[in-house]
């Protein structure tokens, strides 16, 4: 990676057993994590999961009930927000409506007391960076949503904060613009190498932009890892359910043999799955929740051949054509299973008796039943 | 269609009803006769000359202006922190949220008949030994105008998203700097509208002033009232015309600068 000379060292953000209680509601519950310098960590979770509160505590806009925030090893709990040197891009952009684009971007620089020359230099560079040259004398209300968003980003980046926080920065943009803006944001962050936190409830956005994902639910961390890890091996039923579309089945362990488990479904059929790391932890009779991604389930009229393949009898209840894929609701002798099949393979399958199949590898244990 | 026409006629009738007293007063101020007549006889500016060269009229005019300006200024200074606290922060007393209670209390002079306040203020000032002083008049007027300034500022502050102030803070501005560089400029229209109403309410007040005015310290409306009962010549109409022109002028100036929305934000 090429380091530009003006860039300063990327910072490390550490959070230690952070807790925030509002009245009798625990918004953030004993959260600890550490970011890798220069990476983007996405806080992902449903609304009310505590991701924004955690972000606001890091920014210093909210004080934690207990726990600590460290930047480069230095505890900042008692450093007021205006001295933390943390940039925050707000969901509603929070531009100063009475100031022009130029004045908005200059605001942080003037507060810092930089020389006029330095201010002009950074302003010029920043306007180019976010592609707003020629619009510097407009007021925020004279700009489109996307342009306002870019001003908000520029205003924050220009102060060269140690840590950059994004609070659902794209949620007010329309779908198309969201994607292109996301790419721009991603490129900019990469180029500047500022350690960043990105709050979102949109898993696609989180996957696309983040190096690490902190999946949150009810104030707690469900799982922390790369997008690939979280997608491929969710550690909890919540993670499996929240990320992607999947089927979660209740099973009982019948036998464990060299990392391969035979699991009994509630309808009496058995399936086989790899339980890799978990194989040593489970034993006969245990109740185990397993996840099967909808895309990994196939539906055929003839019995499929293949090794390491679970094949179950089922009924196709109905199909929903979604374009490239067709969503099929299947009944496997009392158990409802959703499958996303490639449309061209299932277009001729009538609703009725079918074979439902999936690889052993598609069966991922996600928790105890 | 007929209904539309009826509405139109109705609106015009209302306009005339409201404007007739003003038309009569302005018209009469140009009459050559010695008494108040309408339609005016002839055309003269002598009543205006007489009023503008009369030291007692000009004193009352200036006195009212100074009282209005001073009470407006103090009202703004007092209301700014109060409005900020009530609009943007949780105000507690012994652990209980008293924001709504305080707000109602601060705004109560708007709903309580002003004459009640007039009597109360007069008695209070007497006790304090401030009755018949300039300070006493200003205190009386402050009680009238603070609610208007406060209300207009609260509305303006509430209209400012918290995130904008937080943005300033995360960009390195202290809370005080944030207030003066972001919050206050964003509340500018509310501040101006509030100040304008404060000025007008103080300048034209009779109900409170009448209990506080003493000979030698008579605000314009009280002077006019007294003059009417003694002389009732057209110079009173000239004063009233000047009054209308000044009030309308101020209103128009602010309106053109700030736009309709801010004027009626109150």
Coordinates of C-alpha atoms in Angstrom, one line a residue:
Chain A
X1 CA 0.0 0.0 0.0
X2 CA 1.3 3.4 -0.9
X3 CA 1.3 5.9 1.9
X4 CA 1.0 9.5 0.9
X5 CA 3.3 11.8 2.7
X6 CA 0.8 14.1 4.2
X7 CA -1.2 11.3 5.8
X8 CA -0.6 10.7 9.4
X9 CA -0.5 7.4 11.0
X10 CA -3.9 5.6 11.2
X11 CA -5.3 5.3 14.7
X12 CA -6.4 2.4 16.8
X13 CA -9.8 2.6 18.4
X14 CA -10.4 0.4 21.5
X15 CA -13.6 0.0 23.4
X16 CA -13.7 -1.8 26.7
X17 CA -16.8 -3.2 28.3
X18 CA -18.9 -0.2 27.3
X19 CA -22.3 0.1 28.9
X20 CA -25.0 2.7 28.6
X21 CA -28.2 2.6 30.6
X22 CA -31.1 4.9 29.9
X23 CA -33.5 4.7 32.8
X24 CA -34.2 1.0 33.1
X25 CA -33.2 0.2 29.5
X26 CA -29.7 -1.0 28.8
X27 CA -28.9 0.4 25.3
X28 CA -25.3 -0.8 25.2
X29 CA -24.4 -3.9 27.2
X30 CA -20.7 -4.6 28.0
X31 CA -19.3 -4.0 24.5
X32 CA -15.6 -4.5 23.9
X33 CA -13.7 -4.5 20.6
X34 CA -10.7 -3.1 18.9
X35 CA -10.3 -1.9 15.4
X36 CA -7.3 -2.3 13.1
X37 CA -5.7 1.0 12.0
X38 CA -7.1 2.2 8.7
X39 CA -9.9 -0.3 8.5
X40 CA -13.6 0.3 8.3
X41 CA -15.7 -1.4 10.9
X42 CA -19.4 -1.5 10.4
X43 CA -21.8 -1.6 13.3
X44 CA -24.6 -3.6 11.8
X45 CA -27.9 -4.5 13.5
X46 CA -31.6 -3.8 13.6
X47 CA -32.8 -0.4 14.9
X48 CA -32.6 -0.1 18.6
X49 CA -29.7 -2.5 18.8
X50 CA -27.4 0.1 20.4
X51 CA -25.2 0.8 17.4
X52 CA -25.8 4.5 17.2
X53 CA -25.5 4.9 21.0
X54 CA -22.1 3.2 20.8
X55 CA -21.1 5.5 18.1
X56 CA -22.2 8.6 20.0
X57 CA -20.3 7.5 23.1
X58 CA -17.2 7.1 20.9
X59 CA -17.8 10.6 19.6
X60 CA -18.2 12.0 23.1
X61 CA -21.8 13.1 22.5
X62 CA -23.0 10.7 25.1
X63 CA -21.3 9.6 28.2
X64 CA -21.1 5.9 29.0
X65 CA -22.6 4.5 32.2
X66 CA -19.4 2.4 32.5
X67 CA -16.6 1.2 30.4
X68 CA -13.9 3.1 28.4
X69 CA -13.0 4.3 25.0
X70 CA -9.3 4.5 24.0
X71 CA -7.8 6.1 21.0
X72 CA -4.2 4.9 20.3
X73 CA -4.1 3.6 23.9
X74 CA -5.1 6.9 25.5
X75 CA -8.3 6.8 27.4
X76 CA -10.6 9.6 26.2
X77 CA -13.6 9.1 28.5
X78 CA -13.1 12.5 30.1
X79 CA -12.0 14.3 26.9
X80 CA -15.0 16.5 25.8
X81 CA -16.4 15.9 22.3
X82 CA -14.9 19.1 20.8
X83 CA -11.4 18.0 21.8
X84 CA -11.6 14.3 20.8
X85 CA -10.5 14.9 17.2
X86 CA -13.1 12.5 16.0
X87 CA -15.1 13.2 12.8
X88 CA -18.8 12.4 12.6
X89 CA -20.9 12.3 9.4
X90 CA -24.5 12.5 10.4
X91 CA -27.5 10.7 8.9
X92 CA -29.2 14.0 8.2
X93 CA -25.9 15.6 7.1
X94 CA -26.3 18.3 9.8
X95 CA -24.9 21.0 7.5
X96 CA -25.0 24.6 8.7
X97 CA -27.9 26.0 6.6
X98 CA -26.8 29.6 7.1
X99 CA -23.3 28.9 5.7
X100 CA -22.2 28.3 2.1
X101 CA -20.5 25.1 1.1
X102 CA -17.1 26.9 1.5
X103 CA -18.0 28.2 4.9
X104 CA -19.3 24.8 6.0
X105 CA -16.1 23.1 5.0
X106 CA -13.9 25.8 6.5
X107 CA -15.7 25.7 9.8
X108 CA -13.6 23.1 11.5
X109 CA -10.4 24.6 10.1
X110 CA -11.1 28.1 11.3
X111 CA -12.0 26.7 14.8
X112 CA -8.6 24.9 14.8
X113 CA -7.0 28.3 14.1
X114 CA -5.2 27.2 10.9
X115 CA -3.5 29.8 8.8
X116 CA -5.5 31.3 5.9
X117 CA -3.1 29.7 3.5
X118 CA -3.5 26.3 4.9
X119 CA -7.3 26.7 5.0
X120 CA -7.4 27.6 1.4
X121 CA -5.1 24.7 0.4
X122 CA -7.2 22.1 2.3
X123 CA -10.4 23.6 1.1
X124 CA -9.3 23.4 -2.6
X125 CA -8.2 19.9 -2.2
X126 CA -11.3 18.9 -0.4
X127 CA -13.6 20.4 -3.0
X128 CA -11.8 18.5 -5.7
X129 CA -11.9 15.3 -3.7
X130 CA -15.7 15.3 -3.3
X131 CA -16.3 16.8 -6.7
X132 CA -17.9 20.1 -5.6
X133 CA -15.7 22.6 -7.4
X134 CA -17.8 25.4 -8.6
X135 CA -20.5 24.9 -6.0
X136 CA -18.6 26.5 -3.1
X137 CA -20.8 29.5 -2.9
X138 CA -24.1 27.7 -2.8
X139 CA -26.1 27.2 0.3
X140 CA -26.9 23.6 1.4
X141 CA -30.6 24.0 0.5
X142 CA -29.5 24.8 -3.1
X143 CA -27.8 21.4 -3.4
X144 CA -29.2 18.0 -4.2
X145 CA -29.2 15.3 -1.4
X146 CA -26.1 13.6 -2.8
X147 CA -24.2 16.9 -3.0
X148 CA -25.2 17.8 0.6
X149 CA -23.9 14.4 1.7
X150 CA -20.6 15.1 0.0
X151 CA -20.3 18.5 1.7
X152 CA -20.9 16.7 5.0
X153 CA -18.2 14.2 4.2
X154 CA -15.8 17.0 3.0
X155 CA -16.4 19.1 6.1
X156 CA -15.4 16.2 8.3
X157 CA -12.5 14.9 6.3
X158 CA -10.9 18.3 5.9
X159 CA -10.1 18.4 9.6
X160 CA -8.2 15.1 9.3
X161 CA -9.7 13.5 12.3
X162 CA -8.1 10.5 14.1
X163 CA -11.2 8.4 13.8
X164 CA -14.0 8.9 11.4
X165 CA -17.6 7.9 12.3
X166 CA -20.5 7.5 9.9
X167 CA -24.0 7.4 11.2
X168 CA -26.1 5.8 8.4
X169 CA -24.7 8.3 6.0
X170 CA -26.5 7.0 2.9
X171 CA -30.0 6.3 4.3
X172 CA -31.4 9.5 3.0
X173 CA -30.3 8.9 -0.6
X174 CA -32.2 7.1 -3.2
X175 CA -31.1 3.5 -4.1
X176 CA -29.1 4.3 -7.2
X177 CA -27.2 7.2 -5.7
X178 CA -26.6 5.2 -2.5
X179 CA -24.6 2.7 -4.4
X180 CA -22.4 5.2 -6.3
X181 CA -21.9 7.3 -3.1
X182 CA -21.0 4.2 -1.2
X183 CA -18.2 3.5 -3.7
X184 CA -17.0 7.0 -3.5
X185 CA -16.9 6.9 0.3
X186 CA -15.1 3.6 0.2
X187 CA -12.4 4.9 -2.2
X188 CA -11.9 8.1 -0.2
X189 CA -11.6 6.2 3.1
X190 CA -9.1 3.8 1.5
X191 CA -7.1 6.6 0.1
X192 CA -6.9 8.5 3.4
X193 CA -6.6 5.4 5.5
X194 CA -8.5 6.9 8.4
X195 CA -9.8 4.3 10.9
X196 CA -13.6 4.4 10.5
X197 CA -16.7 3.2 12.1
X198 CA -19.8 2.9 9.9
X199 CA -23.2 2.4 11.4
X200 CA -25.9 0.8 9.3
X201 CA -28.8 -1.5 9.4
X202 CA -28.3 -2.5 5.8
X203 CA -26.2 -5.7 5.5
X204 CA -25.5 -5.1 1.8
X205 CA -24.1 -1.7 2.6
X206 CA -22.1 -3.1 5.5
X207 CA -20.7 -6.0 3.4
X208 CA -19.8 -3.7 0.6
X209 CA -17.9 -1.1 2.6
X210 CA -16.5 -2.7 5.7
X211 CA -13.4 -4.7 6.5
X212 CA -14.9 -5.9 9.7
X213 CA -18.4 -6.2 10.9
X214 CA -19.7 -5.9 14.4
X215 CA -23.1 -7.5 14.4
X216 CA -25.2 -6.1 17.3
X217 CA -28.5 -7.1 18.8
X218 CA -30.1 -5.8 22.0
X219 CA -27.1 -3.9 23.0
X220 CA -24.7 -6.8 22.7
X221 CA -22.2 -8.0 20.2
X222 CA -23.6 -11.1 18.3
X223 CA -20.5 -11.6 16.2
X224 CA -17.4 -9.7 15.2
X225 CA -15.5 -10.6 12.1
X226 CA -15.0 -10.2 8.4
X227 CA -18.1 -10.1 6.2
X228 CA -17.1 -13.5 4.7
X229 CA -16.8 -15.0 8.2
X230 CA -20.1 -13.7 9.3
X231 CA -21.9 -14.8 6.2
X232 CA -20.3 -18.3 6.0
X233 CA -20.3 -19.2 9.6
X234 CA -22.7 -17.2 11.7
X235 CA -22.2 -18.0 15.3
X236 CA -25.7 -17.4 16.6
X237 CA -29.2 -18.0 15.3
X238 CA -29.7 -14.2 15.2
X239 CA -26.6 -13.8 13.0
X240 CA -27.8 -16.5 10.7
X241 CA -31.2 -15.0 10.5
X242 CA -30.2 -11.4 10.2
X243 CA -27.5 -11.9 7.5
X244 CA -28.8 -13.2 4.2
X245 CA -31.8 -15.4 4.0
X246 CA -31.7 -18.7 5.6
X247 CA -33.6 -21.5 7.1
X248 CA -33.1 -22.3 10.7
X249 CA -33.9 -25.8 11.7
X250 CA -34.2 -27.5 15.1
X251 CA -32.4 -30.8 15.2
X252 CA -31.3 -33.4 17.7
X253 CA -27.8 -34.9 17.4
X254 CA -28.0 -38.7 16.7
X255 CA -24.3 -39.4 16.2
X256 CA -21.0 -37.6 15.8
X257 CA -18.4 -39.2 13.6
X258 CA -15.1 -37.5 12.7
X259 CA -16.6 -34.0 12.5
X260 CA -19.7 -35.3 10.7
X261 CA -23.0 -35.2 12.6
X262 CA -26.1 -37.0 11.9
X263 CA -29.0 -34.8 12.9
X264 CA -32.6 -35.8 13.4
X265 CA -35.2 -33.3 12.2
X266 CA -38.5 -32.8 14.0
X267 CA -40.3 -34.8 11.2
X268 CA -38.1 -37.9 11.8
X269 CA -35.9 -37.6 8.8
X270 CA -32.2 -37.3 9.3
X271 CA -29.7 -35.0 7.7
X272 CA -25.9 -34.9 7.8
X273 CA -23.8 -31.9 8.3
X274 CA -20.2 -30.9 9.1
X275 CA -19.9 -29.5 12.5
X276 CA -16.2 -28.9 12.1
X277 CA -15.1 -27.0 15.2
X278 CA -18.4 -27.7 17.0
X279 CA -18.2 -31.4 16.5
X280 CA -16.1 -31.8 19.7
X281 CA -18.6 -29.8 21.6
X282 CA -21.8 -31.7 20.7
X283 CA -22.7 -35.1 21.7
X284 CA -25.6 -37.5 21.1
X285 CA -28.9 -36.2 22.3
X286 CA -28.0 -32.5 22.2
X287 CA -30.4 -30.1 20.6
X288 CA -28.7 -28.1 17.9
X289 CA -30.0 -25.2 15.7
X290 CA -28.6 -25.4 12.2
X291 CA -28.8 -22.9 9.4
X292 CA -29.2 -23.7 5.7
X293 CA -28.9 -20.7 3.3
X294 CA -31.9 -20.5 0.9
X295 CA -29.5 -20.4 -2.1
X296 CA -28.0 -23.7 -1.2
X297 CA -31.2 -25.7 -1.3
X298 CA -32.1 -27.3 -4.6
X299 CA -35.5 -28.5 -5.8
X300 CA -35.7 -31.2 -8.5
X301 CA -38.3 -33.6 -9.9
X302 CA -35.9 -36.4 -10.3
X303 CA -33.8 -37.7 -7.4
X304 CA -30.4 -36.0 -7.6
X305 CA -27.2 -38.1 -7.5
X306 CA -24.1 -37.1 -5.6
X307 CA -22.0 -37.8 -2.6
X308 CA -22.3 -35.9 0.6
X309 CA -25.8 -34.8 -0.4
X310 CA -28.9 -34.7 1.8
X311 CA -32.0 -35.6 -0.1
X312 CA -35.4 -35.2 1.5
X313 CA -38.9 -35.6 0.1
X314 CA -40.9 -32.5 -0.2
X315 CA -43.8 -30.6 -1.7
X316 CA -43.5 -27.3 -3.5
X317 CA -46.2 -25.1 -2.1
X318 CA -45.7 -22.2 -4.4
X319 CA -43.1 -20.3 -6.4
X320 CA -42.3 -16.6 -6.6
X321 CA -40.4 -15.6 -9.7
X322 CA -37.8 -12.9 -8.8
X323 CA -35.9 -12.8 -12.0
X324 CA -32.6 -14.6 -11.9
X325 CA -33.8 -16.7 -9.0
X326 CA -37.2 -18.1 -8.0
X327 CA -38.2 -18.3 -4.4
X328 CA -39.8 -21.6 -3.6
X329 CA -41.7 -22.4 -0.4
X330 CA -41.3 -26.1 0.3
X331 CA -43.0 -28.4 2.8
X332 CA -40.7 -31.1 3.9
X333 CA -43.1 -33.4 5.7
X334 CA -44.2 -30.7 8.2
X335 CA -41.2 -28.5 8.1
X336 CA -41.4 -25.3 6.1
X337 CA -38.2 -24.6 4.1
X338 CA -37.5 -21.6 1.7
X339 CA -35.3 -22.2 -1.2
X340 CA -33.9 -19.6 -3.7
X341 CA -33.3 -21.6 -6.9
X342 CA -31.9 -20.5 -10.2
X343 CA -35.0 -19.8 -12.3
X344 CA -34.0 -21.8 -15.4
X345 CA -33.7 -25.0 -13.4
X346 CA -37.1 -24.7 -11.7
X347 CA -39.2 -23.1 -14.3
X348 CA -40.7 -26.4 -15.4
X349 CA -41.1 -27.7 -11.8
X350 CA -44.8 -27.8 -11.0
X351 CA -46.1 -27.2 -7.6
X352 CA -46.3 -30.6 -6.1
X353 CA -44.0 -33.5 -5.1
X354 CA -40.3 -32.7 -5.4
X355 CA -36.9 -33.8 -4.1
X356 CA -35.3 -31.2 -1.8
X357 CA -31.5 -31.5 -1.6
X358 CA -28.5 -29.7 -0.1
X359 CA -24.8 -30.5 0.5
X360 CA -23.6 -31.6 3.9
X361 CA -21.5 -28.4 3.9
X362 CA -24.6 -26.2 3.7
X363 CA -25.6 -27.3 7.2
X364 CA -24.1 -24.8 9.6
X365 CA -24.7 -25.2 13.3
X366 CA -25.6 -21.8 14.9
X367 CA -26.5 -22.6 18.4
X368 CA -28.1 -24.8 21.0
X369 CA -31.8 -25.5 20.6
Chain B
X1 CA -69.9 30.4 -8.1
X2 CA -72.3 32.5 -6.1
X3 CA -70.7 31.3 -2.9
X4 CA -67.3 32.3 -4.3
X5 CA -68.5 35.8 -5.0
X6 CA -70.1 36.1 -1.6
X7 CA -66.9 35.1 0.1
X8 CA -65.1 37.8 -1.9
X9 CA -67.6 40.5 -0.9
X10 CA -67.3 39.3 2.7
X11 CA -63.5 39.7 2.6
X12 CA -63.8 43.2 1.2
X13 CA -66.3 44.2 3.8
X14 CA -63.9 42.9 6.5
X15 CA -61.0 44.9 5.1
X16 CA -63.1 48.1 5.0
X17 CA -64.3 47.4 8.6
X18 CA -60.7 47.1 9.8
X19 CA -59.3 49.9 7.8
X20 CA -62.0 52.6 8.2
X21 CA -60.7 53.9 11.6
X22 CA -57.2 54.1 10.1
X23 CA -58.4 55.9 7.0
X24 CA -60.4 58.4 9.1
X25 CA -57.5 59.1 11.4
X26 CA -55.0 59.6 8.6
X27 CA -57.4 61.7 6.6
X28 CA -58.3 63.9 9.6
X29 CA -54.7 64.6 10.4
X30 CA -54.6 66.8 7.2
X31 CA -57.7 68.8 8.0
X32 CA -57.5 72.6 8.2
X33 CA -60.3 72.7 10.8
X34 CA -59.6 73.1 14.5
X35 CA -61.6 70.0 15.5
X36 CA -61.6 66.4 14.3
X37 CA -63.7 66.1 11.2
X38 CA -64.1 63.6 8.4
X39 CA -63.9 64.0 5.5
X40 CA -61.1 66.5 6.2
X41 CA -61.6 70.1 5.2
X42 CA -58.8 71.3 2.9
X43 CA -55.2 70.1 3.3
X44 CA -52.5 71.2 5.7
X45 CA -49.5 69.8 7.4
X46 CA -49.8 72.2 10.4
X47 CA -50.8 69.5 12.9
X48 CA -47.7 67.5 12.0
X49 CA -45.5 70.6 12.4
X50 CA -47.2 71.4 15.7
X51 CA -46.6 67.9 17.0
X52 CA -43.1 67.5 15.7
X53 CA -42.1 70.9 17.2
X54 CA -43.8 70.3 20.6
X55 CA -41.3 69.3 23.2
X56 CA -43.8 67.5 25.3
X57 CA -45.0 65.3 22.4
X58 CA -41.5 64.6 21.3
X59 CA -40.5 63.8 24.9
X60 CA -43.2 61.2 25.1
X61 CA -42.4 59.8 21.7
X62 CA -38.7 59.5 22.6
X63 CA -39.5 58.1 26.1
X64 CA -41.7 55.4 24.6
X65 CA -39.0 54.6 22.0
X66 CA -36.3 54.4 24.6
X67 CA -38.4 52.2 27.0
X68 CA -39.3 49.9 24.1
X69 CA -35.6 49.6 23.0
X70 CA -34.3 49.0 26.5
X71 CA -37.0 46.5 27.4
X72 CA -36.5 44.8 24.1
X73 CA -32.7 44.5 24.7
X74 CA -33.0 43.2 28.2
X75 CA -35.8 40.9 27.2
X76 CA -33.5 39.3 24.5
X77 CA -30.6 38.9 27.0
X78 CA -32.9 37.3 29.6
X79 CA -34.8 35.1 27.1
X80 CA -31.8 33.7 25.1
X81 CA -30.5 31.4 27.9
X82 CA -34.0 30.6 29.1
X83 CA -35.2 29.7 25.6
X84 CA -32.1 27.6 24.9
X85 CA -32.6 25.7 28.2
X86 CA -36.3 25.1 27.6
X87 CA -36.0 24.2 24.0
X88 CA -32.8 22.1 24.0
X89 CA -32.2 20.7 27.4
X90 CA -33.9 18.8 30.1
X91 CA -34.7 21.2 32.9
X92 CA -35.1 19.5 36.2
X93 CA -35.9 20.6 39.7
X94 CA -35.3 18.1 42.5
X95 CA -35.0 15.3 40.0
X96 CA -38.3 16.1 38.2
X97 CA -38.7 17.4 34.7
X98 CA -40.1 20.9 35.1
X99 CA -39.6 22.1 31.5
X100 CA -43.3 22.2 30.6
X101 CA -44.2 23.8 33.9
X102 CA -41.6 26.5 33.5
X103 CA -42.6 27.2 30.0
X104 CA -46.2 27.7 30.9
X105 CA -45.1 30.0 33.8
X106 CA -42.9 32.1 31.5
X107 CA -45.6 32.4 28.9
X108 CA -48.4 33.1 31.4
X109 CA -48.4 36.9 30.9
X110 CA -49.8 36.3 27.4
X111 CA -52.9 34.6 28.8
X112 CA -53.4 36.5 32.0
X113 CA -55.2 39.9 31.5
X114 CA -52.5 42.6 31.3
X115 CA -54.5 44.9 33.5
X116 CA -54.0 42.4 36.3
X117 CA -50.3 42.6 35.8
X118 CA -50.5 46.4 35.6
X119 CA -52.0 46.7 39.1
X120 CA -49.6 44.0 40.4
X121 CA -46.6 45.7 39.0
X122 CA -47.6 49.1 40.3
X123 CA -48.0 47.8 43.8
X124 CA -44.8 45.9 43.6
X125 CA -42.8 48.9 42.4
X126 CA -44.3 51.1 45.1
X127 CA -43.1 48.6 47.7
X128 CA -39.6 48.6 46.1
X129 CA -39.6 52.4 45.9
X130 CA -39.3 52.3 42.1
X131 CA -42.7 53.7 41.4
X132 CA -42.7 56.6 39.0
X133 CA -39.1 56.0 37.8
X134 CA -37.8 55.1 34.4
X135 CA -36.5 51.8 35.8
X136 CA -40.0 51.0 37.1
X137 CA -41.5 51.6 33.6
X138 CA -38.9 49.3 32.0
X139 CA -39.5 46.6 34.6
X140 CA -43.2 46.8 33.9
X141 CA -42.7 46.6 30.1
X142 CA -40.2 43.7 30.5
X143 CA -42.9 41.6 32.0
X144 CA -45.1 42.3 29.0
X145 CA -42.5 41.6 26.3
X146 CA -40.4 38.8 27.7
X147 CA -43.1 36.1 26.9
X148 CA -43.2 37.2 23.3
X149 CA -39.4 37.1 22.8
X150 CA -39.2 33.9 24.7
X151 CA -41.9 32.1 22.7
X152 CA -40.4 33.2 19.4
X153 CA -36.9 32.1 20.5
X154 CA -38.1 28.7 21.9
X155 CA -39.8 28.0 18.5
X156 CA -36.6 28.9 16.7
X157 CA -34.3 26.9 18.9
X158 CA -36.6 23.9 18.7
X159 CA -36.4 24.1 14.9
X160 CA -32.7 23.5 15.0
X161 CA -31.8 19.8 14.8
X162 CA -29.5 18.7 17.6
X163 CA -27.3 17.1 15.0
X164 CA -26.3 20.5 13.6
X165 CA -25.0 21.7 17.0
X166 CA -23.4 18.3 17.5
X167 CA -21.7 18.6 14.1
X168 CA -20.1 21.9 15.2
X169 CA -18.9 20.3 18.4
X170 CA -17.4 17.3 16.7
X171 CA -15.6 19.7 14.4
X172 CA -13.9 21.2 17.4
X173 CA -16.2 24.1 18.5
X174 CA -16.7 24.5 22.2
X175 CA -20.4 24.6 23.3
X176 CA -20.2 28.4 23.7
X177 CA -18.7 28.9 20.3
X178 CA -21.3 26.5 18.9
X179 CA -24.0 28.7 20.4
X180 CA -22.7 31.9 18.9
X181 CA -21.6 30.5 15.5
X182 CA -24.3 28.1 14.8
X183 CA -27.3 28.1 17.1
X184 CA -27.8 31.9 17.3
X185 CA -27.3 32.6 13.6
X186 CA -29.8 29.8 12.8
X187 CA -32.3 31.4 15.2
X188 CA -31.8 34.8 13.7
X189 CA -35.2 35.2 12.1
X190 CA -37.0 34.1 15.3
X191 CA -34.8 36.6 17.3
X192 CA -35.7 39.4 14.9
X193 CA -39.4 38.6 14.9
X194 CA -39.4 38.3 18.7
X195 CA -37.5 41.6 19.1
X196 CA -39.9 43.4 16.7
X197 CA -43.0 42.2 18.5
X198 CA -41.4 43.2 21.8
X199 CA -40.7 46.6 20.5
X200 CA -44.2 47.1 19.2
X201 CA -45.9 45.6 22.3
X202 CA -43.9 47.9 24.5
X203 CA -44.3 51.0 22.3
X204 CA -48.0 50.8 22.1
X205 CA -48.8 49.5 25.6
X206 CA -51.5 51.3 27.6
X207 CA -52.8 48.8 30.1
X208 CA -49.6 48.4 32.1
X209 CA -48.2 51.9 31.4
X210 CA -51.3 53.6 32.7
X211 CA -50.6 52.3 36.2
X212 CA -47.0 53.3 36.1
X213 CA -46.9 56.7 34.3
X214 CA -46.5 59.8 36.4
X215 CA -46.5 63.5 35.2
X216 CA -43.1 64.1 33.6
X217 CA -42.7 60.4 32.7
X218 CA -45.6 59.8 30.3
X219 CA -45.2 57.2 27.5
X220 CA -46.7 58.2 24.1
X221 CA -49.9 56.1 24.3
X222 CA -50.7 57.5 27.8
X223 CA -50.0 61.0 26.6
X224 CA -52.4 60.5 23.7
X225 CA -55.1 59.2 25.9
X226 CA -54.7 62.1 28.2
X227 CA -54.7 64.6 25.3
X228 CA -57.8 63.1 23.9
X229 CA -59.8 63.8 27.1
X230 CA -58.5 67.4 27.3
X231 CA -58.1 68.8 23.8
X232 CA -59.1 66.4 21.1
X233 CA -57.8 68.6 18.2
X234 CA -56.4 67.0 15.0
X235 CA -52.8 67.0 16.3
X236 CA -53.8 63.7 18.0
X237 CA -54.6 62.3 14.6
X238 CA -51.2 63.6 13.3
X239 CA -49.5 61.6 16.2
X240 CA -51.6 58.6 15.3
X241 CA -50.5 58.8 11.7
X242 CA -46.9 59.1 12.6
X243 CA -47.4 56.1 14.9
X244 CA -48.9 54.1 12.0
X245 CA -46.2 55.0 9.6
X246 CA -43.4 54.1 12.0
X247 CA -45.0 50.8 13.0
X248 CA -45.8 49.9 9.5
X249 CA -42.3 51.0 8.3
X250 CA -40.5 48.8 10.8
X251 CA -42.8 45.9 10.0
X252 CA -42.3 46.2 6.3
X253 CA -38.5 46.6 6.6
X254 CA -38.2 43.4 8.6
X255 CA -40.7 41.6 6.4
X256 CA -38.7 42.4 3.2
X257 CA -35.5 41.3 4.9
X258 CA -36.7 38.2 6.6
X259 CA -39.6 37.0 4.5
X260 CA -43.1 36.0 5.5
X261 CA -42.3 32.8 7.2
X262 CA -40.2 34.3 9.9
X263 CA -42.6 37.1 10.7
X264 CA -45.3 34.7 11.6
X265 CA -43.1 32.2 13.3
X266 CA -44.3 33.7 16.6

